[in-house]
Short mmCIF file of C-alpha atoms in Angstrom, two decimals:
data_model
loop_
_atom_site.label_atom_id
_atom_site.label_comp_id
_atom_site.label_asym_id
_atom_site.label_seq_id
_atom_site.Cartn_x
_atom_site.Cartn_y
_atom_site.Cartn_z
CA UNK M 1 159.69 -107.34 -145.00
CA UNK M 2 156.07 -106.39 -145.66
CA UNK M 3 156.33 -107.01 -149.41
CA UNK M 4 157.77 -110.49 -148.83
CA UNK M 5 155.01 -111.35 -146.35
CA UNK M 6 152.41 -110.24 -148.88
CA UNK M 7 154.06 -112.34 -151.56
CA UNK M 8 154.02 -115.46 -149.38
CA UNK M 9 150.35 -114.84 -148.63
CA UNK M 10 149.54 -114.47 -152.32
CA UNK M 11 151.43 -117.68 -153.15
CA UNK M 12 149.39 -119.63 -150.59
CA UNK M 13 146.10 -117.98 -151.57
CA UNK M 14 146.77 -118.81 -155.23
CA UNK M 15 146.34 -122.48 -154.41
CA UNK M 16 142.58 -121.81 -154.65
CA UNK M 17 141.55 -123.80 -151.64
CA UNK M 18 144.26 -126.44 -151.78
CA UNK M 19 145.88 -126.81 -148.38
CA UNK M 20 149.69 -126.60 -148.70
CA UNK M 21 151.74 -128.99 -146.62
CA UNK M 22 153.81 -127.85 -143.65
CA UNK M 23 156.89 -128.75 -145.67
CA UNK M 24 155.78 -126.42 -148.47
CA UNK M 25 155.24 -123.55 -146.02
CA UNK M 26 158.64 -124.13 -144.45
CA UNK M 27 160.28 -124.21 -147.89
CA UNK M 28 158.65 -120.94 -148.97
CA UNK M 29 159.45 -119.21 -145.69
CA UNK M 30 163.03 -120.48 -145.89
CA UNK M 31 163.37 -118.84 -149.29
CA UNK M 32 161.97 -115.62 -147.87
CA UNK M 33 164.50 -115.64 -145.02
CA UNK M 34 167.37 -116.07 -147.45
CA UNK M 35 166.06 -113.36 -149.76
CA UNK M 36 165.79 -110.95 -146.82
CA UNK M 37 169.49 -111.54 -146.14
CA UNK M 38 170.30 -110.97 -149.82
CA UNK M 39 168.22 -107.76 -149.95
CA UNK M 40 169.95 -106.36 -146.84
CA UNK M 41 173.39 -107.27 -148.19
CA UNK M 42 172.65 -105.60 -151.52
CA UNK M 43 171.18 -102.53 -149.83
CA UNK M 44 174.33 -102.11 -147.75
CA UNK M 45 176.51 -102.65 -150.81
CA UNK M 46 174.49 -100.15 -152.81
CA UNK M 47 174.86 -97.61 -150.04
CA UNK M 48 178.63 -98.12 -149.86
CA UNK M 49 179.06 -97.78 -153.61
CA UNK M 50 176.88 -94.69 -153.78
CA UNK M 51 178.77 -93.09 -150.91
CA UNK M 52 182.14 -93.82 -152.49
CA UNK M 53 180.94 -92.33 -155.77
CA UNK M 54 179.99 -89.08 -154.04
CA UNK M 55 183.40 -88.85 -152.38
CA UNK M 56 185.24 -89.37 -155.66
CA UNK M 57 183.04 -87.04 -157.67
CA UNK M 58 182.75 -84.16 -155.24
CA UNK M 59 185.75 -84.48 -152.98
CA UNK M 60 183.53 -84.86 -149.92
CA UNK M 61 180.44 -86.80 -148.89
CA UNK M 62 177.30 -85.19 -147.51
CA UNK M 63 175.79 -87.56 -144.91
CA UNK M 64 172.27 -86.34 -145.61
CA UNK M 65 172.60 -87.50 -149.24
CA UNK M 66 173.89 -91.00 -148.52
CA UNK M 67 171.44 -93.91 -148.70
CA UNK M 68 170.78 -95.73 -145.46
CA UNK M 69 169.77 -99.23 -144.53
CA UNK M 70 166.17 -98.32 -143.76
CA UNK M 71 163.14 -98.20 -146.02
CA UNK M 72 164.46 -95.06 -147.65
CA UNK M 73 167.68 -96.78 -148.74
CA UNK M 74 168.87 -97.32 -152.25
CA UNK M 75 166.82 -99.75 -154.28
CA UNK M 76 168.71 -103.04 -154.53
CA UNK M 77 169.09 -104.89 -157.81
CA UNK M 78 166.25 -107.32 -158.48
CA UNK M 79 166.34 -110.89 -157.25
CA UNK M 80 165.21 -113.75 -159.47
CA UNK M 81 165.33 -117.49 -159.55
CA UNK M 82 168.65 -119.22 -159.94
CA UNK M 83 172.18 -119.77 -158.78
CA UNK M 84 175.33 -117.85 -159.53
CA UNK M 85 177.95 -119.39 -161.72
CA UNK M 86 180.17 -122.09 -160.13
CA UNK M 87 183.10 -120.60 -158.27
CA UNK M 88 181.42 -117.28 -157.51
CA UNK M 89 180.62 -116.30 -153.95
CA UNK M 90 177.13 -116.07 -152.60
CA UNK M 91 175.45 -118.74 -154.70
CA UNK M 92 173.75 -121.90 -153.59
CA UNK M 93 175.49 -124.16 -156.09
CA UNK M 94 178.05 -126.50 -154.61
CA UNK M 95 176.31 -126.60 -151.23
CA UNK M 96 175.51 -129.79 -149.39
CA UNK M 97 171.73 -129.31 -149.40
CA UNK M 98 169.30 -129.38 -152.31
CA UNK M 99 169.09 -126.32 -154.55
CA UNK M 100 165.77 -124.69 -153.71
CA UNK M 101 165.94 -122.36 -156.67
CA UNK M 102 167.07 -119.28 -154.78
CA UNK M 103 169.86 -117.12 -156.05
CA UNK M 104 170.83 -113.61 -156.99
CA UNK M 105 170.09 -111.97 -160.31
CA UNK M 106 173.37 -111.42 -162.10
CA UNK M 107 172.42 -108.09 -163.64
CA UNK M 108 173.56 -104.55 -162.93
CA UNK M 109 170.33 -103.20 -161.55
CA UNK M 110 166.61 -102.95 -162.20
CA UNK M 111 165.75 -104.06 -165.72
CA UNK M 112 169.23 -105.43 -166.40
CA UNK M 113 169.56 -108.30 -168.86
CA UNK M 114 170.45 -111.74 -167.58
CA UNK M 115 173.90 -112.55 -169.05
CA UNK M 116 174.48 -115.67 -171.15
CA UNK M 117 175.05 -118.71 -168.99
CA UNK M 118 173.29 -117.31 -165.94
CA UNK M 119 171.01 -120.02 -164.60
CA UNK M 120 167.95 -120.26 -162.46
CA UNK M 121 166.13 -123.18 -160.98
CA UNK M 122 162.99 -124.34 -159.22
CA UNK M 123 161.84 -127.54 -157.60
CA UNK M 124 159.50 -129.99 -159.34
CA UNK M 125 157.46 -130.53 -156.19
CA UNK M 126 154.26 -128.48 -156.03
CA UNK M 127 152.64 -127.27 -152.78
CA UNK M 128 149.70 -129.60 -153.46
CA UNK M 129 151.96 -132.66 -153.31
CA UNK M 130 151.88 -133.16 -157.10
CA UNK M 131 154.94 -133.12 -159.36
CA UNK M 132 155.29 -130.49 -162.08
CA UNK M 133 155.31 -131.81 -165.65
CA UNK M 134 156.47 -129.06 -168.00
CA UNK M 135 154.77 -128.31 -171.32
CA UNK M 136 157.46 -125.92 -172.46
CA UNK M 137 159.10 -122.54 -172.02
CA UNK M 138 158.19 -119.11 -173.36
CA UNK M 139 160.49 -116.62 -175.09
CA UNK M 140 160.73 -114.60 -171.86
CA UNK M 141 161.71 -117.59 -169.70
CA UNK M 142 158.17 -118.33 -168.53
CA UNK M 143 157.67 -122.02 -167.72
CA UNK M 144 154.25 -123.65 -168.04
CA UNK M 145 153.16 -127.09 -166.86
CA UNK M 146 150.63 -129.16 -164.95
CA UNK M 147 150.73 -131.17 -161.75
CA UNK M 148 150.79 -134.97 -161.95
CA UNK M 149 150.27 -137.37 -159.04
CA UNK M 150 152.04 -140.67 -158.32
CA UNK M 151 149.32 -142.53 -160.22
CA UNK M 152 149.93 -140.42 -163.32
CA UNK M 153 146.69 -138.46 -163.03
CA UNK M 154 146.74 -134.76 -163.86
CA UNK M 155 145.52 -132.13 -161.42
CA UNK M 156 143.91 -130.30 -164.40
CA UNK M 157 145.70 -127.16 -163.24
CA UNK M 158 147.97 -124.93 -165.30
CA UNK M 159 151.02 -123.80 -163.30
CA UNK M 160 153.40 -121.00 -164.25
CA UNK M 161 156.73 -119.69 -163.03
CA UNK M 162 158.71 -116.85 -164.56
CA UNK M 163 161.72 -114.61 -164.04
CA UNK M 164 159.61 -111.69 -162.82
CA UNK M 165 158.60 -113.62 -159.70
CA UNK M 166 160.43 -112.76 -156.49
CA UNK M 167 160.02 -116.38 -155.50
CA UNK M 168 160.49 -119.01 -158.15
CA UNK M 169 157.80 -121.42 -156.96
CA UNK M 170 155.22 -122.22 -159.68
CA UNK M 171 151.82 -120.58 -159.22
CA UNK M 172 148.46 -122.05 -160.36
CA UNK M 173 146.78 -119.76 -162.88
CA UNK M 174 143.87 -121.77 -164.30
CA UNK M 175 141.83 -124.96 -164.11
CA UNK M 176 141.15 -126.73 -167.40
CA UNK M 177 139.50 -130.06 -168.15
CA UNK M 178 141.48 -132.04 -170.71
CA UNK M 179 144.59 -129.89 -170.33
CA UNK M 180 147.33 -131.38 -172.53
CA UNK M 181 149.57 -128.42 -173.38
CA UNK M 182 150.09 -124.68 -172.96
CA UNK M 183 152.32 -121.98 -174.36
CA UNK M 184 152.99 -118.28 -174.03
CA UNK M 185 154.70 -115.77 -171.80
CA UNK M 186 154.04 -113.80 -168.64
CA UNK M 187 152.04 -111.35 -170.79
CA UNK M 188 149.98 -113.80 -172.87
CA UNK M 189 149.32 -117.44 -171.96
CA UNK M 190 147.10 -119.83 -173.94
CA UNK M 191 145.90 -123.39 -173.33
CA UNK M 192 143.18 -125.80 -174.53
CA UNK M 193 140.11 -126.50 -172.42
CA UNK M 194 137.55 -129.22 -173.01
CA UNK M 195 134.01 -127.82 -173.20
CA UNK M 196 130.61 -129.06 -174.36
CA UNK M 197 131.64 -127.83 -177.83
CA UNK M 198 134.95 -129.70 -177.84
CA UNK M 199 138.35 -128.19 -177.13
CA UNK M 200 138.46 -124.38 -177.13
CA UNK M 201 141.52 -122.14 -176.81
CA UNK M 202 141.69 -120.08 -173.63
CA UNK M 203 143.82 -116.96 -173.23
CA UNK M 204 144.95 -115.00 -170.19
CA UNK M 205 146.89 -111.74 -170.17
CA UNK M 206 149.12 -110.33 -167.46
CA UNK M 207 145.98 -109.18 -165.67
CA UNK M 208 142.37 -110.26 -165.90
CA UNK M 209 140.44 -113.49 -166.19
CA UNK M 210 140.84 -116.12 -168.91
CA UNK M 211 138.84 -115.55 -172.10
CA UNK M 212 138.01 -117.89 -174.97
CA UNK M 213 139.56 -117.12 -178.36
CA UNK M 214 137.07 -117.71 -181.15
CA UNK M 215 134.27 -120.25 -181.28
CA UNK M 216 135.51 -122.87 -183.76
CA UNK M 217 137.77 -124.74 -181.35
CA UNK M 218 141.42 -125.72 -181.49
CA UNK M 219 142.83 -128.69 -183.43
CA UNK M 220 145.35 -131.18 -182.13
CA UNK M 221 148.03 -133.25 -183.84
CA UNK M 222 151.42 -134.62 -182.79
CA UNK M 223 152.82 -131.10 -183.21
CA UNK M 224 150.65 -128.69 -181.18
CA UNK M 225 148.60 -126.31 -183.33
CA UNK M 226 148.65 -123.17 -181.16
CA UNK M 227 151.55 -120.79 -180.55
CA UNK M 228 152.49 -117.42 -179.01
CA UNK M 229 155.33 -115.10 -179.98
CA UNK M 230 155.75 -111.35 -179.35
CA UNK M 231 152.26 -111.21 -177.88
CA UNK M 232 150.61 -112.66 -181.00
CA UNK M 233 148.53 -115.84 -180.74
CA UNK M 234 148.30 -118.22 -183.71
CA UNK M 235 146.13 -121.34 -183.67
CA UNK M 236 144.32 -123.88 -185.85
CA UNK M 237 140.59 -124.48 -185.50
CA UNK M 238 138.67 -127.73 -185.95
CA UNK M 239 137.00 -126.87 -189.24
CA UNK M 240 137.39 -129.42 -192.09
CA UNK M 241 140.91 -129.08 -193.45
CA UNK M 242 141.76 -126.60 -190.70
CA UNK M 243 141.79 -122.82 -190.62
CA UNK M 244 144.56 -120.72 -189.06
CA UNK M 245 143.59 -117.75 -186.88
CA UNK M 246 145.57 -114.94 -185.26
CA UNK M 247 144.97 -112.49 -182.42
CA UNK M 248 147.20 -109.81 -180.92
CA UNK M 249 146.74 -110.60 -177.26
CA UNK M 250 143.69 -111.94 -175.49
CA UNK M 251 141.45 -108.91 -176.07
CA UNK M 252 141.90 -108.79 -179.85
CA UNK M 253 139.20 -110.03 -182.21
CA UNK M 254 140.48 -113.21 -183.92
CA UNK M 255 141.24 -112.88 -187.64
CA UNK M 256 141.50 -115.73 -190.17
CA UNK M 257 144.93 -116.02 -191.78
CA UNK M 258 144.86 -118.98 -194.16
CA UNK M 259 143.73 -122.58 -194.60
CA UNK M 260 145.75 -125.47 -193.16
CA UNK M 261 147.38 -126.42 -189.85
CA UNK M 262 149.69 -124.02 -187.98
CA UNK M 263 152.62 -126.30 -187.17
CA UNK M 264 155.06 -123.62 -185.96
CA UNK M 265 155.32 -119.87 -185.43
CA UNK M 266 158.20 -117.46 -185.02
CA UNK M 267 157.03 -113.90 -185.53
CA UNK M 268 156.36 -112.82 -188.23
CA UNK M 269 156.46 -116.23 -189.93
CA UNK M 270 153.64 -118.77 -189.56
CA UNK M 271 154.44 -122.24 -190.90
CA UNK M 272 151.24 -123.85 -192.16
CA UNK M 273 150.96 -127.50 -193.22
CA UNK M 274 149.12 -128.36 -196.41
CA UNK M 275 148.98 -131.49 -198.56
CA UNK M 276 152.02 -131.88 -200.82
CA UNK M 277 151.94 -130.62 -204.39
CA UNK M 278 150.80 -133.01 -207.14
CA UNK M 279 153.28 -135.85 -207.46
CA UNK M 280 155.01 -135.01 -204.17
CA UNK M 281 154.92 -137.15 -201.05
CA UNK M 282 154.64 -135.85 -197.52
CA UNK M 283 153.46 -132.38 -196.53
CA UNK M 284 153.73 -128.95 -198.04
CA UNK M 285 154.69 -125.97 -195.89
CA UNK M 286 152.99 -122.66 -196.62
CA UNK M 287 155.00 -119.92 -194.88
CA UNK M 288 153.12 -116.67 -194.31
CA UNK M 289 154.70 -113.35 -193.28
CA UNK M 290 152.17 -111.72 -190.94
CA UNK M 291 153.68 -108.25 -191.45
CA UNK M 292 153.59 -108.16 -195.25
CA UNK M 293 151.20 -110.95 -196.19
CA UNK M 294 153.85 -112.48 -198.45
CA UNK M 295 153.73 -116.26 -198.69
CA UNK M 296 155.80 -119.05 -200.20
CA UNK M 297 155.45 -122.81 -200.44
CA UNK M 298 157.92 -125.64 -199.87
CA UNK M 299 157.69 -129.43 -199.89
CA UNK M 300 158.71 -131.68 -197.01
CA UNK M 301 159.24 -135.14 -198.54
CA UNK M 302 158.44 -137.98 -196.17
CA UNK M 303 156.62 -135.86 -193.59
CA UNK M 304 153.60 -137.44 -191.90
CA UNK M 305 150.99 -136.46 -189.33
CA UNK M 306 153.39 -137.72 -186.65
CA UNK M 307 156.17 -135.34 -187.73
CA UNK M 308 157.16 -132.67 -185.19
CA UNK M 309 157.90 -129.04 -186.07
CA UNK M 310 159.39 -126.01 -184.32
CA UNK M 311 160.46 -122.55 -185.45
CA UNK M 312 162.86 -119.86 -184.26
CA UNK M 313 164.08 -116.62 -185.82
CA UNK M 314 166.66 -118.36 -188.05
CA UNK M 315 165.44 -121.96 -188.07
CA UNK M 316 162.57 -124.20 -189.06
CA UNK M 317 163.13 -127.61 -187.45
CA UNK M 318 161.56 -130.91 -188.50
CA UNK M 319 161.84 -134.20 -186.59
CA UNK M 320 160.55 -137.47 -187.99
CA UNK M 321 161.46 -141.17 -187.85
CA UNK M 322 164.41 -140.65 -185.54
CA UNK M 323 166.09 -137.85 -187.49
CA UNK M 324 166.28 -134.07 -187.12
CA UNK M 325 166.55 -131.63 -190.05
CA UNK M 326 166.96 -127.85 -189.84
CA UNK M 327 165.86 -125.56 -192.67
CA UNK M 328 167.06 -122.03 -193.32
CA UNK M 329 163.85 -119.92 -193.46
CA UNK M 330 165.25 -117.74 -196.25
CA UNK M 331 166.94 -120.24 -198.57
CA UNK M 332 165.17 -123.41 -197.38
CA UNK M 333 168.54 -125.15 -197.46
CA UNK M 334 168.33 -128.28 -195.26
CA UNK M 335 170.90 -129.34 -192.66
CA UNK M 336 170.56 -132.91 -191.42
CA UNK M 337 171.66 -133.60 -187.86
CA UNK M 338 173.53 -136.95 -187.89
CA UNK M 339 172.94 -137.76 -184.22
CA UNK M 340 170.08 -140.19 -183.47
CA UNK M 341 167.07 -138.93 -181.57
CA UNK M 342 165.81 -140.52 -178.33
CA UNK M 343 163.01 -143.05 -178.76
CA UNK M 344 159.51 -142.49 -177.47
CA UNK M 345 156.76 -139.89 -177.64
CA UNK M 346 158.52 -136.55 -177.95
CA UNK M 347 158.33 -132.77 -178.10
CA UNK M 348 160.39 -130.51 -180.37
CA UNK M 349 161.22 -126.90 -179.47
CA UNK M 350 163.50 -124.26 -181.00
CA UNK M 351 165.39 -121.33 -179.52
CA UNK M 352 167.64 -118.66 -180.96
CA UNK M 353 170.70 -120.91 -180.72
CA UNK M 354 169.58 -124.40 -179.71
CA UNK M 355 167.02 -127.02 -180.73
CA UNK M 356 165.66 -129.41 -178.09
CA UNK M 357 164.10 -132.79 -178.82
CA UNK M 358 162.80 -134.39 -175.66
CA UNK M 359 160.99 -137.50 -174.51
CA UNK M 360 159.76 -138.14 -170.99
CA UNK M 361 163.19 -139.16 -169.69
CA UNK M 362 165.90 -138.14 -172.16
CA UNK M 363 166.62 -135.45 -174.71
CA UNK M 364 168.96 -134.23 -177.43
CA UNK M 365 170.06 -130.59 -177.39
CA UNK M 366 171.52 -129.33 -180.67
CA UNK M 367 173.63 -126.17 -180.81
CA UNK M 368 172.89 -124.68 -184.23
CA UNK M 369 175.86 -122.31 -184.12
CA UNK M 370 178.46 -124.94 -183.22
CA UNK M 371 176.60 -127.73 -185.04
CA UNK M 372 177.06 -130.04 -182.06
CA UNK M 373 174.50 -132.28 -180.37
CA UNK M 374 174.45 -133.19 -176.68
CA UNK M 375 172.38 -136.12 -175.38
CA UNK M 376 170.98 -135.56 -171.88
CA UNK M 377 169.07 -137.42 -169.23
CA UNK M 378 165.79 -135.71 -168.44
CA UNK M 379 163.68 -133.30 -170.46
CA UNK M 380 164.83 -130.15 -172.26
CA UNK M 381 162.97 -127.22 -173.85
CA UNK M 382 164.22 -124.22 -175.85
CA UNK M 383 162.67 -120.87 -176.78
CA UNK M 384 164.21 -117.50 -177.59
CA UNK M 385 167.48 -117.16 -175.65
CA UNK M 386 166.45 -119.75 -173.03
CA UNK M 387 167.10 -123.44 -172.41
CA UNK M 388 165.22 -125.32 -169.68
CA UNK M 389 166.54 -128.70 -168.54
CA UNK M 390 165.42 -131.11 -165.85
CA UNK M 391 168.15 -131.94 -163.37
CA UNK M 392 166.88 -134.71 -161.09
CA UNK M 393 164.06 -133.29 -158.98
CA UNK M 394 164.43 -129.71 -160.20
CA UNK M 395 164.46 -127.67 -163.38
CA UNK M 396 167.34 -125.42 -164.41
CA UNK M 397 166.92 -122.38 -166.65
CA UNK M 398 169.92 -121.03 -168.57
CA UNK M 399 170.35 -118.23 -171.06
CA UNK M 400 172.13 -119.38 -174.21
CA UNK M 401 172.80 -115.98 -175.79
#
C-alpha cells in the first residue's frame, strides 16, 4: 500500500501549487482502492499458479518455497490504464458507471507486450478543473496535451499520460507560454515555448529539467515542424528558407541536417519540404536517410503551405483540399483514399497500420492494410502500433498491431 500512497502524493504534488478539487482526490483514491484489490487478486493467483507448478514438477510442494500474500509474495503482473476486452471478466467495460480508466494489463507478466486490440482509457477532466485537449500520441502510447477552460483559454501547461504510469491520470510536466503542440515519448518529449527570442524548442528526458534545443528557434506551419521517433528529435528553425536540425535526445548537441522544412519524420527518414522543381507546381519532398545520408527528391503536385503531412514506417501521408493520399516510401507510388475528409482545421497522424485525420469534433481513420476508412465522432490520433480516440468525456487507447 505504501507505493500507492506515494504515487497519489506525487500526483497531487505534481500540480505545482494548483489545489485539486475534492472530486479529483476522491477519483484518484477510488482508483487506488480498486488497484489494491487487483494487486491482491493477482498476488493470490500468482501464488496458486506457482504452487501448482511445484507440485506438478516435483511431485510435492515445499511450503517454505511457496509465495505468500505478504510483502514477500510473488510479484504480480503490471497494471496499466485500460479495460479488458468486452465479455471478459474483471473489466470495467459494460458497467453502469463511467469508465475511470482503470483496468488490468493484458500481458503475461512484467515487461509483457500489450496484445492487439487491448485498450486503455483516461478521463478528459484534469484535477485543475480544465479539460484535456490532446496534441497527439507517441510511438510508445504516451499522450500529450494541454488543459483548456470553458472559455477556451489554455492553462499553458503540458500534460502527459503514458502506459508506464500505475494510475492513468495525466500529469503536468511543464509550463510554456504560447504552447500550441507537443510530441515525443516517455523518454523524450519536446514542445515550443515563446521566449524573448521567439519560439524555441524545449526538450525533457525521462529524468531532469527541460532544456532548450539550439538557439535559432522553431518554425511553424500548418504541419508541425518538429518530431520525435526512436529518441531522435528533428525540427526546423526560423532561419530564412528553414534549416532542419537533429539531436539524439535532449543532451545531444544539435546537428544541421539539410535546408528546408521538416514536414514529417519516421526514423530513419526525414521528409523535408522544398520548392518544386522548375516547371512543377506545389512542393518538392527531399527525403533524407539519417543512417546513410542517402537522399532522394519527389514532387507533390498541388501541395500548398496548408497541406498536412505524416509519416510511418511504410507510409508517407499527404492531406490537402479534402483528400488523402498515401505514398509508398520506397516506390513513391500514390494511393488515393476516395473517402472525403472532415471539414475544418485538422491534424494528420500516421501509425504502423492506420492513418488518422482529425478535426476538433470528427475524424477519419484509414486502415492501410484493409484499405478501409471509418468516419468517427471525436478526435483520433495514430502513431506506431497505437490509436487514440476520444469517446465522449474520455480517451481510449488501443493497439492496432
